[in-house]
XYZ file of C-alpha atoms in Angstrom:
702
model
C -21.068 4.979 -6.835
C -23.402 1.900 -7.241
C -21.992 -1.199 -8.531
C -24.746 -2.482 -10.295
C -24.353 -0.885 -13.308
C -20.689 -0.102 -12.809
C -18.068 -0.332 -15.774
C -14.454 0.082 -15.500
C -11.876 0.887 -18.113
C -7.936 1.458 -18.160
C -6.678 4.717 -19.536
C -3.661 5.367 -21.683
C -1.974 8.764 -22.208
C -3.337 10.421 -18.776
C -0.628 12.921 -18.204
C -1.371 14.923 -15.404
C -3.702 15.207 -12.385
C -5.248 18.346 -13.557
C -6.095 16.479 -16.753
C -7.516 13.447 -14.454
C -9.977 16.010 -13.053
C -10.956 17.833 -16.430
C -11.500 14.179 -17.933
C -13.661 13.121 -14.818
C -15.931 16.174 -15.451
C -16.230 15.439 -18.965
C -17.150 12.111 -18.570
C -19.942 13.011 -15.869
C -21.220 15.520 -18.286
C -22.100 12.862 -20.775
C -25.940 12.368 -21.276
C -26.253 8.791 -19.849
C -23.700 8.931 -17.268
C -24.922 8.855 -13.487
C -21.556 9.180 -11.921
C -17.662 8.880 -12.954
C -14.551 8.719 -11.141
C -10.779 8.879 -12.614
C -8.392 7.162 -10.529
C -5.122 9.007 -11.775
C -2.735 6.808 -9.915
C -4.009 3.643 -11.636
C -5.149 5.547 -14.618
C -8.447 3.897 -14.532
C -12.028 5.082 -15.032
C -15.059 3.819 -13.112
C -18.438 4.992 -14.020
C -22.135 3.992 -13.697
C -24.491 4.776 -16.881
C -24.209 3.950 -20.430
C -21.442 5.480 -22.835
C -19.635 4.163 -25.848
C -16.091 3.816 -25.802
C -15.872 6.428 -28.687
C -17.635 8.867 -26.446
C -15.179 8.482 -23.354
C -12.380 9.002 -25.718
C -13.921 11.966 -27.104
C -14.424 13.359 -23.492
C -10.293 12.823 -23.216
C -9.457 13.963 -26.560
C -7.870 17.095 -25.017
C -5.338 14.795 -23.501
C -5.077 12.105 -26.129
C -6.671 9.564 -23.682
C -7.438 6.054 -25.246
C -9.469 3.707 -23.607
C -8.810 -0.345 -23.018
C -10.959 -2.730 -21.026
C -10.390 -3.355 -17.210
C -9.422 -6.957 -17.775
C -7.164 -6.679 -20.841
C -3.516 -7.561 -20.127
C -1.507 -5.304 -22.470
C 1.965 -5.339 -22.832
C 3.085 -1.537 -23.163
C 5.362 -0.875 -25.965
C 8.418 1.333 -24.973
C 8.765 4.142 -27.552
C 12.262 5.310 -28.099
C 12.525 8.718 -26.373
C 13.329 10.780 -29.496
C 10.386 8.655 -31.559
C 7.831 10.332 -29.140
C 5.664 13.018 -30.849
C 5.724 15.302 -28.045
C 9.288 15.132 -27.735
C 10.337 15.530 -31.075
C 8.184 18.583 -31.218
C 9.740 20.041 -28.148
C 13.249 19.420 -29.697
C 12.162 20.913 -32.987
C 10.974 23.936 -31.060
C 14.186 24.247 -29.297
C 15.775 24.428 -32.561
C 13.878 27.306 -33.739
C 14.481 29.133 -30.233
C 18.230 28.678 -30.595
C 18.097 29.790 -34.182
C 15.901 32.865 -33.310
C 18.297 33.764 -30.170
C 21.444 33.590 -32.518
C 19.581 35.943 -34.862
C 18.367 38.169 -32.284
C 21.693 38.672 -30.811
C 23.257 39.604 -34.154
C 20.375 41.757 -35.477
C 18.149 42.782 -32.410
C 15.081 41.257 -30.983
C 12.702 43.312 -33.517
C 14.615 41.900 -36.587
C 11.948 40.143 -38.945
C 13.882 36.787 -39.130
C 14.518 36.706 -35.108
C 10.766 37.176 -34.987
C 9.768 34.809 -37.460
C 12.066 32.057 -35.862
C 10.624 32.649 -32.580
C 7.077 32.351 -33.834
C 7.724 29.084 -35.398
C 8.921 27.886 -32.123
C 5.952 29.121 -30.237
C 3.556 27.477 -32.922
C 5.363 24.225 -33.300
C 5.917 23.798 -29.498
C 2.681 25.360 -28.295
C 0.134 24.061 -30.808
C -1.457 21.484 -28.300
C -1.406 23.939 -25.568
C -3.084 26.663 -27.668
C -5.822 24.017 -29.055
C -6.762 23.224 -25.454
C -6.321 26.619 -24.061
C -8.749 28.267 -26.623
C -11.323 25.752 -26.036
C -11.165 26.328 -22.308
C -11.067 30.014 -22.709
C -14.325 29.912 -24.820
C -15.810 27.850 -22.063
C -14.360 30.124 -19.292
C -12.588 27.103 -18.033
C -9.344 28.263 -16.477
C -6.815 25.136 -16.166
C -3.162 25.123 -16.612
C -3.114 25.489 -20.501
C -5.693 28.262 -20.460
C -3.357 30.403 -18.180
C -0.350 29.497 -20.276
C -2.042 30.355 -23.417
C -3.007 33.799 -22.325
C 0.392 34.396 -21.126
C 2.044 33.107 -24.518
C -0.284 35.236 -26.517
C 0.080 38.298 -24.210
C 4.041 38.164 -24.082
C 3.873 37.912 -28.006
C 1.352 40.880 -28.266
C 3.719 43.163 -26.008
C 6.629 42.079 -28.253
C 8.446 39.480 -25.749
C 8.691 36.957 -28.762
C 12.018 35.407 -27.066
C 10.228 35.185 -23.914
C 7.067 33.652 -25.042
C 9.298 31.078 -26.922
C 11.165 30.105 -23.842
C 7.988 29.783 -21.598
C 6.740 27.312 -24.544
C 9.690 25.310 -24.690
C 10.170 24.897 -20.690
C 6.503 24.238 -20.515
C 6.988 21.206 -23.010
C 9.945 20.081 -20.983
C 7.958 20.381 -17.507
C 5.106 18.160 -18.900
C 7.561 15.633 -20.197
C 9.316 15.140 -17.073
C 6.081 15.167 -15.007
C 4.708 12.383 -17.229
C 7.942 10.238 -16.854
C 7.840 10.715 -13.084
C 4.339 9.720 -12.781
C 4.757 6.938 -14.819
C 7.480 5.684 -12.895
C 5.087 5.843 -9.751
C 2.685 4.137 -11.500
C 4.884 1.383 -12.063
C 3.731 -0.083 -8.547
C 0.648 -1.131 -9.898
C 1.878 -2.443 -13.423
C 4.392 -4.536 -11.617
C 1.704 -6.268 -9.591
C -0.300 -6.799 -12.488
C 2.716 -8.783 -13.905
C 3.413 -11.050 -11.058
C 0.892 -13.623 -11.977
C 1.602 -15.386 -15.281
C -1.185 -15.154 -18.108
C -0.680 -18.937 -18.960
C -0.270 -22.248 -17.136
C 0.054 -25.998 -17.966
C -3.124 -27.718 -16.971
C -4.223 -31.635 -16.771
C -7.105 -32.166 -18.905
C -7.700 -36.026 -18.577
C -4.532 -37.645 -19.783
C -3.315 -34.374 -21.672
C -1.165 -31.581 -20.623
C -2.537 -28.463 -21.998
C -1.223 -24.774 -22.007
C -4.268 -22.439 -21.310
C -4.823 -18.886 -20.558
C -5.606 -18.351 -16.963
C -9.312 -16.823 -17.921
C -10.068 -20.535 -19.049
C -9.048 -22.232 -16.026
C -11.631 -23.387 -13.745
C -11.964 -24.583 -9.991
C -10.915 -28.024 -9.781
C -8.747 -27.998 -12.550
C -5.050 -29.454 -11.805
C -1.912 -27.245 -12.513
C 1.632 -28.858 -13.130
C 3.981 -26.153 -11.823
C 7.829 -26.985 -12.647
C 10.701 -25.875 -10.641
C 11.403 -22.231 -11.438
C 8.004 -21.593 -12.827
C 5.559 -19.112 -11.063
C 2.144 -20.480 -9.857
C -0.537 -18.976 -12.058
C -3.586 -19.600 -9.763
C -4.798 -20.042 -6.105
C -4.798 -23.399 -4.758
C -4.042 -26.269 -2.618
C -1.214 -28.921 -3.439
C -2.334 -32.309 -4.487
C 1.191 -34.016 -4.767
C 4.902 -32.894 -4.432
C 7.043 -30.950 -2.197
C 8.851 -27.854 -2.689
C 9.791 -24.348 -1.382
C 7.925 -21.471 -2.819
C 9.116 -18.043 -2.569
C 5.998 -16.056 -1.482
C 7.707 -12.406 -1.489
C 5.636 -11.406 -4.240
C 2.171 -11.746 -2.182
C 3.243 -11.554 1.530
C 6.554 -9.689 1.474
C 8.396 -12.783 3.148
C 11.996 -12.941 2.296
C 12.391 -16.474 3.143
C 10.994 -19.230 0.983
C 8.202 -21.524 2.361
C 7.988 -25.341 2.330
C 4.869 -26.288 0.531
C 3.606 -30.087 0.368
C 0.218 -31.915 0.385
C -2.649 -29.803 1.347
C -0.679 -26.513 1.549
C -2.214 -23.282 0.001
C -0.405 -21.471 -2.579
C -1.152 -18.190 -4.182
C -1.016 -17.124 -7.653
C 2.130 -15.140 -8.523
C 4.502 -17.107 -6.191
C 7.776 -18.688 -7.335
C 8.028 -22.766 -7.110
C 11.756 -23.048 -6.463
C 12.712 -26.783 -6.180
C 10.231 -29.446 -6.915
C 7.385 -30.133 -9.227
C 4.027 -29.356 -7.733
C 0.254 -30.442 -8.679
C -2.064 -27.875 -7.759
C -5.612 -28.078 -7.598
C -7.179 -24.763 -8.307
C -9.424 -23.292 -5.871
C -10.195 -19.883 -7.290
C -11.036 -18.084 -10.408
C -8.512 -15.815 -11.970
C -10.413 -12.796 -11.085
C -10.664 -14.010 -7.303
C -7.043 -14.997 -6.798
C -5.247 -13.287 -3.659
C -3.228 -11.142 -6.139
C -6.352 -9.736 -8.117
C -7.637 -9.010 -4.818
C -4.415 -6.964 -4.065
C -4.316 -5.622 -7.243
C -8.039 -4.137 -6.948
C -7.885 -3.260 -3.295
C -4.649 -1.024 -4.102
C -6.141 0.413 -7.066
C -9.229 1.392 -4.726
C -6.910 2.498 -2.098
C -4.983 4.913 -4.714
C -8.246 6.226 -5.914
C -9.627 7.414 -2.417
C -8.599 10.909 -1.515
C -6.709 11.252 1.501
C -7.977 13.929 3.894
C -4.968 16.238 2.888
C -5.743 15.755 -0.846
C -9.245 16.962 -0.466
C -8.411 20.062 1.103
C -5.740 20.387 -1.395
C -8.075 19.951 -4.133
C -10.838 22.256 -2.300
C -8.086 25.044 -2.017
C -6.872 24.607 -5.872
C -10.578 25.445 -6.836
C -10.735 28.807 -5.464
C -6.752 29.302 -5.795
C -6.690 29.443 -9.701
C -9.416 32.241 -9.962
C -7.617 34.383 -7.252
C -4.630 34.089 -9.253
C -6.122 35.250 -12.426
C -7.922 38.350 -10.546
C -4.279 39.156 -9.025
C -2.649 38.920 -12.218
C -5.427 41.299 -13.998
C -5.115 43.780 -11.241
C -1.055 43.856 -11.439
C -1.661 44.250 -15.104
C -4.117 47.357 -14.908
C -3.798 49.058 -11.242
C -0.083 49.897 -11.277
C -0.062 51.554 -14.560
C -3.104 53.846 -13.747
C -0.713 55.556 -11.038
C 2.843 54.916 -12.484
C 2.322 54.358 -16.386
C 4.477 51.897 -18.253
C 1.499 49.788 -19.222
C 3.840 47.370 -21.070
C 6.209 46.490 -18.029
C 3.076 45.846 -15.807
C 1.270 43.659 -18.215
C 4.500 41.752 -18.505
C 4.470 41.252 -14.780
C 0.815 40.349 -14.844
C 1.544 37.603 -17.472
C 4.735 36.304 -15.374
C 2.026 35.986 -12.299
C -0.359 33.698 -14.554
C 2.416 31.611 -15.292
C 3.902 31.193 -11.746
C 0.531 30.914 -10.019
C -0.461 27.594 -12.153
C -1.419 25.107 -9.376
C -0.243 22.064 -11.056
C 2.586 21.179 -8.497
C -0.020 21.842 -5.526
C -2.684 19.453 -7.220
C -0.033 16.679 -7.347
C 1.579 17.244 -4.375
C -0.437 14.711 -2.576
C -1.840 12.190 -5.017
C 1.702 11.406 -6.300
C 3.009 10.424 -2.605
C 0.148 8.535 -1.784
C 0.083 6.434 -5.135
C 3.706 5.777 -4.521
C 3.388 4.936 -0.979
C 0.563 2.546 -1.381
C 2.127 0.896 -4.492
C 5.694 0.291 -2.491
C 3.918 -1.144 0.558
C 1.958 -3.494 -1.493
C 5.169 -4.879 -3.268
C 6.494 -5.365 0.614
C 3.382 -7.389 1.509
C 1.562 -4.384 3.208
C -2.121 -3.841 1.891
C -3.022 -0.125 2.951
C -6.583 0.310 1.888
C -6.564 4.094 1.172
C -4.994 7.274 1.599
C -7.001 7.925 4.619
C -5.761 4.856 6.528
C -2.242 5.968 5.253
C -2.608 9.176 6.856
C -4.351 8.031 9.955
C -1.651 5.555 10.530
C 1.018 8.360 10.256
C -0.704 10.263 13.247
C -0.890 7.083 15.611
C 0.355 7.414 19.126
C -1.483 4.211 20.594
C -1.801 0.551 19.302
C -3.755 -2.227 21.000
C -2.649 -5.765 20.149
C -4.766 -8.994 20.693
C -2.319 -11.741 22.310
C -3.186 -15.146 21.106
C -1.990 -15.444 17.312
C -0.410 -11.970 17.056
C 2.143 -11.465 19.876
C 2.078 -14.921 20.442
C 2.195 -18.097 17.816
C -1.454 -18.879 18.601
C -0.686 -22.683 19.462
C 0.453 -24.293 22.451
C 4.173 -25.679 22.565
C 5.858 -27.716 25.360
C 8.325 -25.521 27.207
C 9.495 -27.333 30.389
C 9.511 -31.467 30.661
C 10.933 -32.125 34.005
C 11.023 -35.766 35.245
C 11.548 -36.644 38.852
C 15.102 -37.286 39.688
C 15.835 -41.185 38.777
C 13.255 -41.197 36.131
C 14.568 -41.556 32.584
C 13.335 -38.732 30.707
C 13.214 -40.649 27.338
C 11.212 -43.115 28.686
C 8.732 -40.927 30.445
C 8.130 -39.087 27.385
C 7.617 -42.181 25.475
C 5.061 -43.190 27.812
C 3.144 -39.619 27.940
C 3.325 -39.669 24.283
C 1.488 -42.935 24.094
C -1.310 -41.758 25.963
C -1.766 -38.123 24.514
C -1.446 -39.443 21.061
C -5.195 -40.926 21.449
C -6.656 -37.589 23.144
C -8.259 -34.574 20.953
C -7.191 -31.861 23.489
C -4.741 -29.046 22.157
C -2.583 -29.509 24.724
C -2.386 -33.057 23.922
C -1.333 -32.301 20.464
C 1.549 -29.862 21.796
C 3.008 -33.044 23.748
C 2.867 -35.390 20.990
C 4.557 -32.722 18.645
C 7.139 -32.309 21.441
C 7.793 -36.234 21.775
C 8.409 -36.336 17.844
C 10.683 -33.527 17.673
C 12.804 -35.329 20.451
C 12.454 -38.445 18.513
C 10.405 -40.645 21.273
C 9.434 -44.039 20.260
C 5.808 -44.427 19.625
C 4.293 -46.952 22.117
C 0.798 -48.618 21.871
C -1.926 -47.556 24.715
C -5.191 -49.354 25.507
C -8.152 -48.397 27.763
C -7.435 -44.715 27.208
C -10.233 -42.635 29.085
C -10.346 -38.771 29.109
C -11.653 -37.059 32.291
C -13.390 -33.816 31.739
C -11.513 -30.763 32.882
C -9.250 -32.907 34.711
C -6.672 -35.117 32.142
C -6.566 -38.639 30.880
C -5.344 -42.125 31.403
C -4.498 -45.344 29.796
C -2.617 -48.551 30.048
C 0.793 -48.448 28.433
C 3.408 -51.506 28.874
C 1.331 -52.751 31.794
C 1.418 -49.473 33.707
C -1.438 -46.936 34.055
C -0.010 -43.668 33.031
C -2.185 -40.527 34.065
C -1.707 -37.068 32.532
C -3.353 -33.910 34.041
C -3.843 -30.797 36.225
C -1.895 -30.768 39.375
C -5.164 -30.891 41.552
C -6.173 -34.235 40.036
C -2.516 -35.951 40.073
C -2.565 -34.993 43.777
C -5.806 -36.978 44.399
C -3.848 -40.028 43.664
C -0.093 -39.364 44.288
C 1.828 -36.898 46.562
C 3.853 -34.271 44.926
C 6.818 -32.702 46.892
C 6.343 -28.951 48.260
C 9.612 -28.150 46.029
C 8.014 -29.300 43.151
C 4.615 -27.349 43.595
C 6.590 -24.497 44.484
C 8.434 -24.912 40.851
C 5.006 -25.586 39.272
C 3.680 -22.223 40.524
C 6.762 -20.409 39.270
C 5.886 -21.724 35.632
C 2.428 -20.611 36.296
C 3.498 -17.225 37.126
C 5.449 -17.135 33.792
C 1.925 -17.744 32.033
C 2.227 -21.648 31.506
C -0.336 -24.234 31.816
C 1.299 -27.014 34.038
C 0.457 -30.720 34.039
C 1.583 -33.418 36.288
C 2.362 -37.321 35.280
C 1.911 -40.329 37.367
C 2.959 -43.638 36.708
C 0.700 -46.336 38.881
C -0.505 -43.765 41.172
C 3.035 -42.444 41.720
C 4.459 -38.812 40.893
C 7.015 -38.975 38.172
C 7.173 -35.350 36.554
C 5.622 -32.057 34.998
C 4.859 -30.860 31.789
C 4.679 -26.970 31.175
C 2.749 -25.898 28.058
C 2.306 -22.333 26.818
C 1.446 -20.211 23.722
C 5.046 -19.114 22.946
C 5.654 -15.543 22.431
C 6.867 -14.842 18.799
C 10.449 -14.396 18.396
C 10.027 -10.971 16.902
C 7.416 -9.557 19.314
C 9.851 -8.066 21.673
C 12.025 -6.160 18.934
C 8.565 -4.788 17.128
C 7.365 -3.310 20.365
C 10.702 -1.903 21.019
C 10.778 -0.329 17.280
C 7.284 0.878 17.389
C 8.049 2.756 20.807
C 11.203 4.243 18.983
C 9.113 5.341 15.917
C 6.937 7.122 18.308
C 4.383 5.004 19.575
C 3.494 6.421 22.950
C 1.162 3.682 24.526
C 0.687 -0.149 23.671
C -2.050 -2.106 25.156
C -2.532 -5.976 24.999
C -6.109 -7.218 25.019
C -6.727 -10.957 25.530
C -9.098 -13.165 26.694
C -6.717 -15.106 28.719
C -6.140 -15.688 32.679
C -4.636 -12.200 33.909
C -1.508 -14.010 35.372
C -0.566 -15.415 31.820
C -1.351 -12.054 30.260
C 0.692 -10.230 32.929
C 3.753 -12.541 32.395
C 3.855 -12.337 28.783
C 3.209 -8.461 28.873
C 6.252 -8.145 31.309
C 8.493 -9.983 28.841
C 7.259 -7.734 26.049
C 7.695 -4.484 27.908
C 3.881 -3.870 27.709
C 2.382 -1.914 30.884
C -1.313 -1.608 29.937
C -2.847 -5.317 30.002
C -6.507 -6.043 29.803
C -6.957 -10.017 30.380
C -10.216 -12.481 30.733
C -11.833 -10.226 27.847
C -14.864 -11.694 26.048
C -15.286 -10.287 22.452
C -17.657 -7.621 23.165
C -15.249 -6.252 26.186
C -12.433 -6.207 23.684
C -14.838 -3.764 21.676
C -15.692 -1.867 24.512
C -12.213 -1.502 25.496
C -11.267 -0.029 22.051
C -14.172 2.585 22.035
C -12.660 3.629 25.386
C -9.076 3.947 23.955
C -10.550 5.940 20.958
C -12.283 8.211 23.542
C -9.255 8.542 25.404
C -6.271 8.948 22.743
C -8.358 10.250 19.782
C -6.811 7.424 17.193
C -5.926 3.908 18.093
C -4.892 0.983 16.018
C -5.940 -2.825 16.663
C -3.873 -5.480 15.476
C -5.293 -8.749 15.326
C -5.948 -11.992 13.165
C -8.857 -10.607 11.209
C -11.381 -12.907 12.182
C -11.976 -13.467 15.955
C -10.960 -9.713 16.461
C -13.587 -8.475 14.039
C -15.815 -6.385 16.142
C -12.528 -4.910 17.904
C -11.048 -4.301 14.259
C -13.741 -2.443 13.167
C -14.335 -0.198 15.845
C -10.544 1.205 16.023
C -9.396 3.981 14.140
C -7.121 1.684 11.955
C -7.792 -2.052 11.805
C -4.541 -4.062 11.007
C -4.994 -7.853 10.502
C -2.447 -10.324 10.600
C -1.932 -12.842 7.615
C -3.999 -11.335 5.285
C -2.944 -13.670 2.495
C -4.604 -16.475 4.217
C -7.870 -14.993 4.884
C -10.555 -13.147 2.980
C -12.184 -11.648 5.960
C -8.819 -9.806 6.482
C -8.570 -8.373 2.961
C -12.113 -7.693 3.094
C -12.663 -6.196 6.532
C -9.142 -4.500 7.632
C -8.083 -1.114 6.828
C -4.553 -2.429 6.583
C -3.504 -6.154 6.015
C -0.137 -7.531 6.939
C 0.109 -10.294 3.933
C 2.406 -12.576 5.857
C 1.884 -13.525 9.618
C 4.840 -11.310 10.436
C 4.766 -8.642 13.130
C 8.053 -7.350 11.361
C 5.656 -5.618 8.712
C 4.018 -3.481 11.380
C 7.423 -1.029 11.985
C 7.670 -0.957 8.192
C 4.079 0.175 7.721
C 4.386 2.795 10.405
C 7.692 3.932 8.952
C 5.969 4.335 5.660
C 3.031 6.318 6.834
C 4.964 8.774 8.830
C 7.068 9.092 5.723
C 4.536 9.840 3.564
C 2.926 12.488 5.775
C 6.310 14.126 6.038
C 6.410 14.128 2.138
C 2.968 15.371 1.714
C 4.027 18.396 3.993
C 7.021 19.075 2.114
C 5.533 18.590 -1.155
C 2.747 21.331 -0.272
C 5.715 23.726 1.181
C 7.624 23.374 -1.949
C 4.536 23.995 -4.286
C 3.521 27.215 -2.427
C 6.938 28.138 -1.434
C 8.442 28.514 -4.589
C 5.463 30.088 -6.025
C 5.585 32.987 -3.255
C 9.168 33.546 -3.877
C 8.548 34.159 -7.316
C 5.734 36.424 -6.738
C 7.986 38.222 -4.121
C 9.912 39.162 -7.285
C 7.202 41.304 -8.500
C 8.099 44.258 -5.883
C 11.712 45.078 -7.400
C 10.394 44.296 -10.871
C 12.894 40.980 -11.176
C 9.989 38.351 -12.111
C 10.082 37.457 -15.775
C 8.343 34.797 -17.573
C 11.043 32.398 -17.946
C 11.657 32.435 -14.132
C 7.890 32.126 -13.606
C 8.146 28.799 -15.735
C 11.076 27.601 -13.979
C 9.496 28.261 -10.355
C 6.424 26.096 -11.878
C 8.261 23.468 -13.301
C 10.683 23.288 -10.462
C 8.037 23.173 -7.894
C 6.138 20.404 -9.821
C 9.332 18.448 -10.466
C 10.485 18.738 -6.814
C 6.924 17.702 -5.736
C 7.446 14.249 -7.962
C 10.998 13.613 -7.138
C 10.479 14.161 -3.597
C 7.358 11.738 -3.704
C 9.442 9.024 -5.420
C 11.685 8.821 -2.341
C 8.924 6.730 -0.698
C 10.109 3.629 -3.375
C 13.347 3.664 -1.483
C 11.663 2.617 1.780
C 12.184 -1.049 2.650
C 11.605 -3.210 5.372
């Protein structure tokens, strides 16, 4: 669908998957519509072309569909159960059914009073079914209501008035329960939409004014009090507080925010007051993008759903033909026309494809919505299914399995040298350097409360190290080879340095006035959770894990050994990572690549599934990855695998339920046990089993 003339509307009263398909076809048939797509999970219509709201609502009149604008934030009113028209009508139909049954037991089923009461139950409960069924019959459109209309009228014609009334009542119950269950599944989207507040307190000049988020512009300053939700994405100008980001990233532990920290719309400010400079308009915030991408993901049909849709297209006409043959052929040989016509009508009812059609989308909608609330953005049913089939995962090392920045791991002064004093001298030199390793040393010194000393005559020696004058001494810090040019390093120390290097650490030496005084080892530390995550993935069923890195092979092998990864590919340039992913794809069929979403973009794009870390902080990850882990947290990866595998299993179960119950019911034709009420129970039971089974996905937690 082209985006140039694309319009979007939210839909109310969309009740079933079959209704969504019919509504989509009706909109497509409007004269000035180029293309249209109905997102059943999100209750949303997207189309290209021109049409008035009245034309669109007329296209959905068969289901009572109403249209609201895509940006409209409407608080849905909750109507009490018995005040809903469809439920009141169903209850009234039940009362007439009970009354008719009482009369029929006392005076017989052919008594005029019983027939009159059953007729009232049929007319009251089935008016909406008949209205749509007759329209469809005239157009030769055979959907659920068409089949039900034929079955109910056929039952009445052959004198099965009570059975017809029971079918009407059970069908109404089935539709009400399906609508309730689907609304529960859709709440995952509605909860996301309610995360960000609709208004905020904004500083305009010397005044504080409350504005709707649509009126707030980039550069406005928000005042966020303790206990309030942050309304817009922005950067903290002043104040310090902890912010609960669980709604966006899935992180359970609040994050400290201070000056220059990034904050997101929909997150909860817990302790202190913050002033936030707005950096994005309401439609561009991270939560707005998440909502949009989740809705698009729910609209995208998974491979299984496409297959089921194609199957259902041919399945319904086949059922009608089978029902017709059952009603006509056996009586030609055995007689008993009424019996076989009744069996044919029962086949029509049990053959309704409702449960089959809803078997996949309800699971996809539920899984993607629940994952989004846990901080995992899965951008489509196809990616959800593919992830469920994964057996191989490739990890980028830096920033994914490791923290992505260097830290001091070992500080070893020579015997007789005071550690605190040496650390102060080292900090004085490195505080003047711009090298990443220097920053790690300064951070380490501050954590150990080392006093800051002044340094003069600082000089950096490219590729070797740096030196400066501190307290009248020349303090030199750099590579082992460079320090060995000016000082003697004991053999035992060199052996210790070699051991540290084999552990994947960068080792530097310190000299004071040309005399060796100590070693410093710096490494990009492995994330605390990396080993646990790798172990969990292996238990889940990931058979092969690969590490791809541009680091030196010794460093890469040391980290891989700690994590239990056997396949290590080191010293790779970005294009070589891409080649490695292509080779793995060819070898294993499906491969996921986990990276930071920016530096690893080519490899992420080439992988069957690209999984980006820290999606909340980078637009690139949200736009390019197939799956974004919104928090910079590897623990979300096993959860994602668990959700995907569980969804695949539930989809298979749903299809088995949908077809299995119908096959069992159809087999009852052989002994002549299939009745209309058993048929409707089989159809209703299959639909409810499918929906309730899918709702189990809401219970999966990290």
